[in-house]
CSV table of C-alpha atoms in Angstrom, one decimal:
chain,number,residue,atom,x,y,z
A,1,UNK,CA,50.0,177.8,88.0
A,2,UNK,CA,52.6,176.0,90.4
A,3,UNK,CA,52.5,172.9,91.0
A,4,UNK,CA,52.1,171.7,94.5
A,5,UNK,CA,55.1,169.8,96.1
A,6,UNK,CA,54.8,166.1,97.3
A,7,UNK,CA,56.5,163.8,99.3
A,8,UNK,CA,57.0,160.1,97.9
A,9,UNK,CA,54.9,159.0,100.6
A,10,UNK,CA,52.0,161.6,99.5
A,11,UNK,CA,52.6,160.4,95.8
A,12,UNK,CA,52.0,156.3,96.7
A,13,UNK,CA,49.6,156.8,98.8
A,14,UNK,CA,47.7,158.8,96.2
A,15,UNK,CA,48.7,156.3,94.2
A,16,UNK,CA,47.2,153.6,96.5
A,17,UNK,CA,44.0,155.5,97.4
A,18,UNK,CA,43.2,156.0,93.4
A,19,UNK,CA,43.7,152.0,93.0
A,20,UNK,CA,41.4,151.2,96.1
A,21,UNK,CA,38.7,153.7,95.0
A,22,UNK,CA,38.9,152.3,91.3
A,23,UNK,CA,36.7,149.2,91.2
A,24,UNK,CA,38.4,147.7,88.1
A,25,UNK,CA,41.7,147.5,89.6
A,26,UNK,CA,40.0,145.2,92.6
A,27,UNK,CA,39.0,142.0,90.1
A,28,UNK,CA,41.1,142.2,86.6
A,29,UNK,CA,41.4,139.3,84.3
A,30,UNK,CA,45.0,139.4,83.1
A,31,UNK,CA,46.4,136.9,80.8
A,32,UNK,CA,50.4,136.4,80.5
A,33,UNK,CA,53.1,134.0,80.2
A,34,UNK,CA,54.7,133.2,83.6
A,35,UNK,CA,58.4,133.5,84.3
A,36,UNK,CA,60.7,134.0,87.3
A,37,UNK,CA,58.9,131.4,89.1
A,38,UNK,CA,59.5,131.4,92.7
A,39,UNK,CA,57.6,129.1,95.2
A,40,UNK,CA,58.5,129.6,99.0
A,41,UNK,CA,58.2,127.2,102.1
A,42,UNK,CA,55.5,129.2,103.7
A,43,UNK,CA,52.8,128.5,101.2
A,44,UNK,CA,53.0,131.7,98.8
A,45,UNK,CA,54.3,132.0,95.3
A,46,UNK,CA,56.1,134.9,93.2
A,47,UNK,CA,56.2,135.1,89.7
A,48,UNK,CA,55.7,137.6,87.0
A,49,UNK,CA,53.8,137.6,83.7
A,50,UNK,CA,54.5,139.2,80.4
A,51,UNK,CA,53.5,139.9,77.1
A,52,UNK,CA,55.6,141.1,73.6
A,53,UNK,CA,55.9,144.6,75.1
A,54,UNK,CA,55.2,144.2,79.0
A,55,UNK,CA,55.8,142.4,82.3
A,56,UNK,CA,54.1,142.8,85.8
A,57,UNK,CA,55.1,141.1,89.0
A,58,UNK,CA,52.5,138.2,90.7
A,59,UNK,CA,52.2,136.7,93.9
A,60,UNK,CA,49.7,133.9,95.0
A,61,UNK,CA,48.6,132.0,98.5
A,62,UNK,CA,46.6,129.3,96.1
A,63,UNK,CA,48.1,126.2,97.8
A,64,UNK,CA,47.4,124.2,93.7
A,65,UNK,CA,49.2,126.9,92.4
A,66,UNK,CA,50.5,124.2,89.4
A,67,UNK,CA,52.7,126.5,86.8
A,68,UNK,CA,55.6,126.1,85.6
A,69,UNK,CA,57.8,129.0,83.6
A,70,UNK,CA,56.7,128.8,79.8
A,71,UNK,CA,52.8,128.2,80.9
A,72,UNK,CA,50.3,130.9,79.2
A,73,UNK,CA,47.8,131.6,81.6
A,74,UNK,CA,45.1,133.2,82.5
A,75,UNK,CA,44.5,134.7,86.0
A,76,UNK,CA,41.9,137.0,88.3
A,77,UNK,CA,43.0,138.5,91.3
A,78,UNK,CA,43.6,142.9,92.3
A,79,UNK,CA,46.0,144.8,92.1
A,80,UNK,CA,48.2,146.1,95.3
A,81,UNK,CA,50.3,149.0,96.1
A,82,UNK,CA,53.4,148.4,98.2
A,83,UNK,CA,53.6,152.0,99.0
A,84,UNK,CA,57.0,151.1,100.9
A,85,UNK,CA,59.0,150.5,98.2
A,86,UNK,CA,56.6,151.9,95.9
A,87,UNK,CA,55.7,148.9,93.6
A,88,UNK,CA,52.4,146.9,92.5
A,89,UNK,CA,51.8,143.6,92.3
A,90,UNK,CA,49.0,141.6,90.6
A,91,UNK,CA,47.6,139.5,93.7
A,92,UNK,CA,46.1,136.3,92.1
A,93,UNK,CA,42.8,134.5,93.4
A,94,UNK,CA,42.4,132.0,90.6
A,95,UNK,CA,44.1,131.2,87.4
A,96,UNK,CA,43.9,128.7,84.5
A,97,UNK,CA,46.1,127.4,81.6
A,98,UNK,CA,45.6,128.7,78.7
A,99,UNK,CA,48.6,126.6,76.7
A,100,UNK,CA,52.4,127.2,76.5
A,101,UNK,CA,54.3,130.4,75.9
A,102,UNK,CA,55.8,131.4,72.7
A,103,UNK,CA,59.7,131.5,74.3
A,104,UNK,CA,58.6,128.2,75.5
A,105,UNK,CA,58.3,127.0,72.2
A,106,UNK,CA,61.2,129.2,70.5
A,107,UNK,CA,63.3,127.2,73.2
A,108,UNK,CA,62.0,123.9,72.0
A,109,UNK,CA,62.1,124.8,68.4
A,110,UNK,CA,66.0,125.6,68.5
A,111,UNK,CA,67.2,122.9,71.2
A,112,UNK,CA,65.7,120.4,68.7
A,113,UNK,CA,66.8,121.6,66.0
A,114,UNK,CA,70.4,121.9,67.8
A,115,UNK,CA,70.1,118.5,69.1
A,116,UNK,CA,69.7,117.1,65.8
A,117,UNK,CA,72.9,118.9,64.5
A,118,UNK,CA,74.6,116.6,67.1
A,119,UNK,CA,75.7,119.9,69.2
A,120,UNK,CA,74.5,118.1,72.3
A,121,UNK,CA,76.4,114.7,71.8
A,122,UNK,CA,78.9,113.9,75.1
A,123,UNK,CA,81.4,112.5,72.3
A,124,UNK,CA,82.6,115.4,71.2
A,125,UNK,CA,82.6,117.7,74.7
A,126,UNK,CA,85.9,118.5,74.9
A,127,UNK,CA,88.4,118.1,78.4
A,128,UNK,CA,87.9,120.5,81.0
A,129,UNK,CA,91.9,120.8,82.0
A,130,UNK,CA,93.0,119.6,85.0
A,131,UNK,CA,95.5,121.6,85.9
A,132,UNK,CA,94.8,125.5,83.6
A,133,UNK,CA,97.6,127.8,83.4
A,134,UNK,CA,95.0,130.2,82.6
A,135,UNK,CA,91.4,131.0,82.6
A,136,UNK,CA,89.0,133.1,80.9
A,137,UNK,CA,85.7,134.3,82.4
A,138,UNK,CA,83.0,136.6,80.0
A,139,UNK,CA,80.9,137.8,82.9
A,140,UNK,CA,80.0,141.6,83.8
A,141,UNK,CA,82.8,142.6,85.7
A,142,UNK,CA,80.6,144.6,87.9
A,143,UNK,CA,78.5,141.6,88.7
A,144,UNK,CA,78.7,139.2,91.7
A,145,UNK,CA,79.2,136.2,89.8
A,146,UNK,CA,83.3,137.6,88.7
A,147,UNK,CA,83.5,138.0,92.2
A,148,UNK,CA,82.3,134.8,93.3
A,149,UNK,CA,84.4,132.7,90.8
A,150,UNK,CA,87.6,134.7,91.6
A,151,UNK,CA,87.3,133.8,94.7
A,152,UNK,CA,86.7,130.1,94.7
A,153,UNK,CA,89.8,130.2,92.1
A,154,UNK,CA,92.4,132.2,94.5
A,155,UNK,CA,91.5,130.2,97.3
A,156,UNK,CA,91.7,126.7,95.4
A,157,UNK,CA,94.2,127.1,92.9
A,158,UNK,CA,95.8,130.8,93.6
A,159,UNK,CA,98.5,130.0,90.6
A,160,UNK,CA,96.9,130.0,87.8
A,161,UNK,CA,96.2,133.6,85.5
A,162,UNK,CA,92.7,135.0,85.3
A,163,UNK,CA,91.2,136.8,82.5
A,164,UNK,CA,88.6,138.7,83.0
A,165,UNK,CA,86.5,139.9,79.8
A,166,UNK,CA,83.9,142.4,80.5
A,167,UNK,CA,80.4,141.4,78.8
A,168,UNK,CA,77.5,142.7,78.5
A,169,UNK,CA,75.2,139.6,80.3
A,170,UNK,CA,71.8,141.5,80.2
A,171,UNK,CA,69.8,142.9,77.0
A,172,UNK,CA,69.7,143.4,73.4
A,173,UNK,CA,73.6,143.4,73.5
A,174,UNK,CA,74.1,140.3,75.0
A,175,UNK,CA,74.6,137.9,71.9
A,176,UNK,CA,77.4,139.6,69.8
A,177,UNK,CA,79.0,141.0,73.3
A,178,UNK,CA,79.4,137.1,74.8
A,179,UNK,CA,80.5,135.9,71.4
A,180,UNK,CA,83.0,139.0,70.7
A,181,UNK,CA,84.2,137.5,74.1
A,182,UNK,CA,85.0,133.9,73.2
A,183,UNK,CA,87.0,135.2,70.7
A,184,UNK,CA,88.8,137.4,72.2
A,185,UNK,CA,90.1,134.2,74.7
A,186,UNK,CA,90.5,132.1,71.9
A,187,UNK,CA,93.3,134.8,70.5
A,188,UNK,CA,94.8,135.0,74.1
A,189,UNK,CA,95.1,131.1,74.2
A,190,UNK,CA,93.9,130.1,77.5
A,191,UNK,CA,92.9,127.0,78.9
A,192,UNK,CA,89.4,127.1,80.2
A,193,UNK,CA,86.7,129.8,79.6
A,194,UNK,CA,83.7,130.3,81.8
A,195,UNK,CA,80.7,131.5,80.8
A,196,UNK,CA,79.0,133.0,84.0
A,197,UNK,CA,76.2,135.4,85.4
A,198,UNK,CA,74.0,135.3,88.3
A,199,UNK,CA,70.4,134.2,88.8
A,200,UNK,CA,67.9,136.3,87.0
A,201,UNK,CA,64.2,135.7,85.5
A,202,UNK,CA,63.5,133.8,82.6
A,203,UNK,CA,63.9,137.2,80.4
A,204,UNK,CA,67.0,138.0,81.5
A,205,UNK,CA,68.3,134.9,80.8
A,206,UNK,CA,66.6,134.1,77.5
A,207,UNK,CA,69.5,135.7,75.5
A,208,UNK,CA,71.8,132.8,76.1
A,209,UNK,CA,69.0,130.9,74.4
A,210,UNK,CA,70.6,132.4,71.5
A,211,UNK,CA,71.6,130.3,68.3
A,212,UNK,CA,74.4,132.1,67.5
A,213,UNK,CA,75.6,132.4,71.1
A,214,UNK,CA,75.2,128.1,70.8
A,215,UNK,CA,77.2,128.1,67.6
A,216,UNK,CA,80.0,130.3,68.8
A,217,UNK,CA,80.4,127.6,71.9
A,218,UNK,CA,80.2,124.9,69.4
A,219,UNK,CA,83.0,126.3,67.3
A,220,UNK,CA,85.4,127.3,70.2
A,221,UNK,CA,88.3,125.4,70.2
A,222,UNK,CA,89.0,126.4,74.0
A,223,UNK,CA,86.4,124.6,76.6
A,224,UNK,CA,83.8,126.1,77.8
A,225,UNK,CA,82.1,126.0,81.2
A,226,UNK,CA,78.8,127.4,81.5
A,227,UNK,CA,77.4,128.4,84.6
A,228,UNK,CA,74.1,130.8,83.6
A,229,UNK,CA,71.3,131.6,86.6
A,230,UNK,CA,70.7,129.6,89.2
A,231,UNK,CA,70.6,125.6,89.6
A,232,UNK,CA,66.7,125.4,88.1
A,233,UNK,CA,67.9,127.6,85.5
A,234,UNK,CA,68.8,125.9,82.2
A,235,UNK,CA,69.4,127.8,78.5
A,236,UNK,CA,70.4,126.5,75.5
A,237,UNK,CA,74.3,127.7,76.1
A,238,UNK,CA,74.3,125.1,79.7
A,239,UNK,CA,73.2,122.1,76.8
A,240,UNK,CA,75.9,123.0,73.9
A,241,UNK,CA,78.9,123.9,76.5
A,242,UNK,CA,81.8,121.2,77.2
A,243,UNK,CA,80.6,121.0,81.2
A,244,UNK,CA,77.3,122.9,82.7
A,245,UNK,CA,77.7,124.6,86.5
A,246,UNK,CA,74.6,125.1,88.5
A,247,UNK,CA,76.1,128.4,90.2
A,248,UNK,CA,79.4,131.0,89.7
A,249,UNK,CA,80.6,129.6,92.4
A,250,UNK,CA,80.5,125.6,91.0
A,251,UNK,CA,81.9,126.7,88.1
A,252,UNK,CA,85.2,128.3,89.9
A,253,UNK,CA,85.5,124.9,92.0
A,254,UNK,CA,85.2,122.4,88.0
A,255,UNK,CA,87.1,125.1,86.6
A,256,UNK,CA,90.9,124.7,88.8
A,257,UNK,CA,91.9,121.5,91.3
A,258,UNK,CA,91.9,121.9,95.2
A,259,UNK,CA,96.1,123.2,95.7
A,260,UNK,CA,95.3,122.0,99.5
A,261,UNK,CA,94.1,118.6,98.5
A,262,UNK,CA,96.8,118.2,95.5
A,263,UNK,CA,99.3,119.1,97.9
A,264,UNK,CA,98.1,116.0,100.2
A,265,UNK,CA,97.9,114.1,96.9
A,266,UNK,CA,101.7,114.6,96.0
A,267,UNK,CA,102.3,113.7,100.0
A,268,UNK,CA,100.6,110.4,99.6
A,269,UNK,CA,102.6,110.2,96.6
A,270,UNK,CA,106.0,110.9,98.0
A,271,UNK,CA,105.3,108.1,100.7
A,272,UNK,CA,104.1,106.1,98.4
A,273,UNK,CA,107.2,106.6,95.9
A,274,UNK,CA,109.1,106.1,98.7
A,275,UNK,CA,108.3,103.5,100.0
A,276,UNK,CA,108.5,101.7,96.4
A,277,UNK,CA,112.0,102.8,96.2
A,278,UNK,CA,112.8,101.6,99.4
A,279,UNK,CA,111.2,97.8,98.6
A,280,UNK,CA,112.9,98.2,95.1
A,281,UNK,CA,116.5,98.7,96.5
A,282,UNK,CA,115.6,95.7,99.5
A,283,UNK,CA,114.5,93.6,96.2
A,284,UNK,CA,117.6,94.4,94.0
A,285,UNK,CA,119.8,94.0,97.2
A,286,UNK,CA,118.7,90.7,97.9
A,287,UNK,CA,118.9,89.3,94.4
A,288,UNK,CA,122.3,90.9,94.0
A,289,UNK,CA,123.1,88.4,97.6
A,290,UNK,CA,121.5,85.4,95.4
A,291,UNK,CA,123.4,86.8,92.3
A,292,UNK,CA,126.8,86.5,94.5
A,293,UNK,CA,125.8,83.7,96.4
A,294,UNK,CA,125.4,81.7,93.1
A,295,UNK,CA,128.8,83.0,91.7
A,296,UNK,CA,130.4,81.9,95.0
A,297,UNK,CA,129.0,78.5,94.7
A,298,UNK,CA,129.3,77.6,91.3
A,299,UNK,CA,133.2,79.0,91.3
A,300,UNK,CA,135.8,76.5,90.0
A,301,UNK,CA,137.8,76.5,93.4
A,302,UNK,CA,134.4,76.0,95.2
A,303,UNK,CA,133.7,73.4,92.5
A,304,UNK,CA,137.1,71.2,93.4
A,305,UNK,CA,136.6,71.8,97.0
A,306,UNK,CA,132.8,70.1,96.8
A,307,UNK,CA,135.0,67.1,94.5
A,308,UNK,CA,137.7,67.0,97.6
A,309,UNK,CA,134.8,66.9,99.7
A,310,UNK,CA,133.1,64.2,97.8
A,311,UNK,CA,135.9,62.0,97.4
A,312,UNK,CA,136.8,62.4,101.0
A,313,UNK,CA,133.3,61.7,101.9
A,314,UNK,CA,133.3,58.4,99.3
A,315,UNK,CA,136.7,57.5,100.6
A,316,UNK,CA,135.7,57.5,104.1
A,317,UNK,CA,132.1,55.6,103.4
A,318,UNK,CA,134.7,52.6,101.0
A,319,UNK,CA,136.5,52.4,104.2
A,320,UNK,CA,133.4,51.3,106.6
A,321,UNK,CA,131.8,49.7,103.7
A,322,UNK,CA,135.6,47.7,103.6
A,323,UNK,CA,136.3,46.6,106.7
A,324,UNK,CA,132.0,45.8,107.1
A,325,UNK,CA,133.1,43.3,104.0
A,326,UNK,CA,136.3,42.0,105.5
A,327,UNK,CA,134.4,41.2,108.8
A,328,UNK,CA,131.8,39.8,107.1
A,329,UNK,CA,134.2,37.9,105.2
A,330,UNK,CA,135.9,36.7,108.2
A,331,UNK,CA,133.0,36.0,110.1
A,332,UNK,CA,131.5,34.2,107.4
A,333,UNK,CA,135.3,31.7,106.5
A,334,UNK,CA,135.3,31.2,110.3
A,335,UNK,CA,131.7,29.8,110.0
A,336,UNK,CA,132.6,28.0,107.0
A,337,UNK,CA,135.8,26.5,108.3
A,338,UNK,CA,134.0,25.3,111.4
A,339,UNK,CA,131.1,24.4,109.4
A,340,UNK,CA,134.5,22.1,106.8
A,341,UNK,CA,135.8,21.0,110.1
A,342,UNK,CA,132.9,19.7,111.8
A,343,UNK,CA,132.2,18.2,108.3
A,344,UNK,CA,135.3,17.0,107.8
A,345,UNK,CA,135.5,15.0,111.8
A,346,UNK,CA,131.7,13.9,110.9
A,347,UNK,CA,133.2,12.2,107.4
A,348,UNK,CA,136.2,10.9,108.9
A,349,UNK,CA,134.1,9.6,112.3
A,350,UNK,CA,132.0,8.4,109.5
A,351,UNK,CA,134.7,6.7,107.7
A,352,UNK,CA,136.6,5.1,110.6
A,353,UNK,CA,133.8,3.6,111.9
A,354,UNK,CA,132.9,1.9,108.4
A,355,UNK,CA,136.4,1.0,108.3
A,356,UNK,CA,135.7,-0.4,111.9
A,357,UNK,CA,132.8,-2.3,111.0
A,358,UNK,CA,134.1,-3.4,108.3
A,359,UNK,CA,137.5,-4.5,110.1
A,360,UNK,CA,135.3,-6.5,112.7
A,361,UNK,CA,133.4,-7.9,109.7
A,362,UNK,CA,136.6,-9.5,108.3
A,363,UNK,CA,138.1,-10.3,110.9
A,364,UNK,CA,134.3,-12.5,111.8
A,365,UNK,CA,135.0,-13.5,108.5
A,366,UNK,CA,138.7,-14.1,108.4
A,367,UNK,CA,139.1,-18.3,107.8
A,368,UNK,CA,142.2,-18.3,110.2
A,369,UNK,CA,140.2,-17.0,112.9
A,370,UNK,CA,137.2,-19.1,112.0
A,371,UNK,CA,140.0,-22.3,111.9
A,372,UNK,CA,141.0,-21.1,115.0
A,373,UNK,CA,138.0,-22.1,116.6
A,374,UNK,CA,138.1,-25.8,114.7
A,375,UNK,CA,136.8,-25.5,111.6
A,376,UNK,CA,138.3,-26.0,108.4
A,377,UNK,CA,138.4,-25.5,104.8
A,378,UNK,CA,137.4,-29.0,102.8
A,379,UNK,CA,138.6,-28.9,98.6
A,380,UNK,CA,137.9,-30.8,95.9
A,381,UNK,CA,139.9,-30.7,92.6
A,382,UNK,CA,141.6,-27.5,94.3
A,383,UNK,CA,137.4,-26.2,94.9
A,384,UNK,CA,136.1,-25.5,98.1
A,385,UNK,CA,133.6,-28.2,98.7
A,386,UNK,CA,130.5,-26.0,100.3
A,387,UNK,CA,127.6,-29.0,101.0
A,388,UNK,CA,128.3,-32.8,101.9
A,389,UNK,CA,126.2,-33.2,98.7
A,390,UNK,CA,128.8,-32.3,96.5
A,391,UNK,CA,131.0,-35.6,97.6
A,392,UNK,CA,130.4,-39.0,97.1
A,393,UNK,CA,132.3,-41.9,98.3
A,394,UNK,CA,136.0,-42.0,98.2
A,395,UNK,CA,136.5,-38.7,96.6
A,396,UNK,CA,139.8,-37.4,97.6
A,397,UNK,CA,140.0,-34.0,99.3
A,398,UNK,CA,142.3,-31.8,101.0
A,399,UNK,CA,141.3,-30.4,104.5
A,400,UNK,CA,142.9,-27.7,105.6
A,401,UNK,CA,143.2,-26.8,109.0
A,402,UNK,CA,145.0,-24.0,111.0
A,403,UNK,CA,148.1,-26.0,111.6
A,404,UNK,CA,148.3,-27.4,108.3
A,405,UNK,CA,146.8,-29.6,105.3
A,406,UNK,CA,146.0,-33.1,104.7
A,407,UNK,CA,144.2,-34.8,102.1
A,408,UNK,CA,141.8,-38.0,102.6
A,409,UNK,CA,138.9,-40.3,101.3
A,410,UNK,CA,135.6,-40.2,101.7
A,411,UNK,CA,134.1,-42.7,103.1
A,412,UNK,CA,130.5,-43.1,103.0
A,413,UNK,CA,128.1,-44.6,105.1
């Protein structure tokens, strides 16, 4: 019998109408554990659920849509044909939890038991380099993400050597193919090795939630940088890993410095230099002017001359200070001898007119004189007779006058 011919068209939309027509496929009850979660801005979600041996693709308008990947749950909705690209999707009405998924729990089991092993501790993450000579990346080489981080490295640090290991980043080959690939680097000796594929769903990134994958980053002795799926992506290899990028991309940019903005750097630090040098030599020039100035000053000939100076200067102030004492001096013997002389007229003004006084009083008392005027001088036994009473009658005396002496008798009455 020959077959008939179809289009594709003719084949989904057979497809389509046998789905439609079937009434099981308009209200199934399928329960799964969600991964490649996807919630949009316009209300709807994407996901896809799975079992040991399958997977089928999910989308939602339930506005309390509250999953997260991990979740077991259980969901009703129907099944659609998108005869376009020739795919079904599981379109859910309602859903409820049903508990957490066993790679969940595989994921907790080992990043505990990692964590306790201390492969997690920020203590002993080693360095990313600042400025790599070279740099490994184990990424498919047919992938975006090599073409992403090559160019973030050309453009932001063009001179340092890439090498690119071709790895296996999806399937059963992953593990041994990423770890063949850190030790391939290690032998090679570079700097920095990324660790790098793009975003995917939770199954095709579970293999980096590999132990030995985690063990063979533990062990490197070359710093690693892994950048695995998308930001809200994280695997065991992101935790273990010396420094964890959220995309390729971020992983190029930790991975190798900015040559534009070192270039500015070193300009800054050129001026800078410079203009240290600059007040360095000012500095040393100016204490080599005190340095000279001191030698100058303290110089034995510099020495005298300050002496010579001195001297003059002391000389000159003896001098003032001199003839200041000598006219003091004078001044003050002038005053003195006027001060003596004026003394000296008082004294003898003094003196001759005691010597006058007493002159007048003699000559008052001078007996001549006195006889002059009629008096006289009456004795006794050669004794100046000085009261009548001292006489009785006709004692002899002697009377002497100015012209002469001559004695008598006294006669009494």
């Amino acid at each position: 019998m020959k077959l008939k011919v179809l289009t594709v068209s003719q084949v989904n939309d057979s497809l389509s109408s046998y789905i439609y027509a079937n009434p099981i496929f308009s209200s199934v009850r399928v329960v799964g554990e969600v991964f490649n979660l996807k919630k949009t801005p316009y209300g709807y979600t994407f996901l896809s659920l799975k079992d040991d041996m399958s997977k089928i693709s999910a989308m939602t308008y339930l506005e309390d849509f509250d999953v997260k990947v991990g979740d077991t749950i259980t969901v009703q909705g129907k099944i659609n044909l998108y005869k376009k690209g020739g795919t079904y999707s599981l379109l859910i009405n309602s859903y409820e939890k049903s508990g957490r998924g066993q790679e969940y729990e595989n994921f907790k089991i080992l990043y505990e038991k990692l964590e306790k092993a201390g492969y997690f501790k920020s203590e002993i993450k080693k360095a990313i380099p600042k400025f790599p000579q070279s740099i490994g990346v184990i990424t498919s080489a047919s992938g975006a993400a090599v073409q992403d981080i090559m160019a973030v490295i050309k453009r932001r640090y063009p001179v340092v050597k890439l090498y690119i290991y071709d790895s296996k980043m999806q399937g059963e080959y992953v593990e041994q193919s990423v770890i063949n690939g850190i030790r391939r680097l290690e032998e090679v000796n570079v700097d920095t090795i990324i660790i790098s594929r793009g975003g995917g769903d939770f199954d095709d990134l579970s293999s980096f939630n590999s132990e030995n994958i985690a063990k063979a980053v533990y062990e490197s002795s070359i710093p690693i940088i892994s950048a695995i799926g998308h930001e809200i992506d994280f695997v065991i290899c992101d935790f273990v890993a010396d420094m964890r990028a959220s995309t390729p991309t971020m992983a190029g940019e930790l991975s190798v410095p900015d040559i534009s903005e070192l270039r500015t750097k070193i300009r800054l630090l050129e001026s800078k230099l410079i203009s240290s040098y600059k007040n360095e030599i000012i500095r040393y020039k100016n204490t080599l002017t005190n340095c000279i100035s001191k030698i100058k000053s303290n110089a034995p000939y510099k020495k005298i001359s300050d002496k010579k100076n001195h001297i003059s200067k002391l000389e000159a102030n003896l001098k003032v200070e001199y003839e200041k004492k000598i006219l003091e001096l004078k001044s003050y013997i002038e005053k003195l001898d006027l001060d003596l002389k004026n003394k000296y007229e008082k004294k003898i003004q003094q003196s001759k007119n005691k010597v006058d006084f007493l002159i007048s009083v003699i000559e008052e008392n001078n007996y001549v004189k006195i006889m002059s005027k009629g008096f006289a001088i009456v004795e006794k036994q050669s004794k100046v007779v000085k009261s009548s009473k001292d006489l009785k009658d006709k004692d002899i005396i002697r009377v002497k006058m100015i012209d002469g002496t001559i004695s008598a008798v006294v006669k009494g009455e």
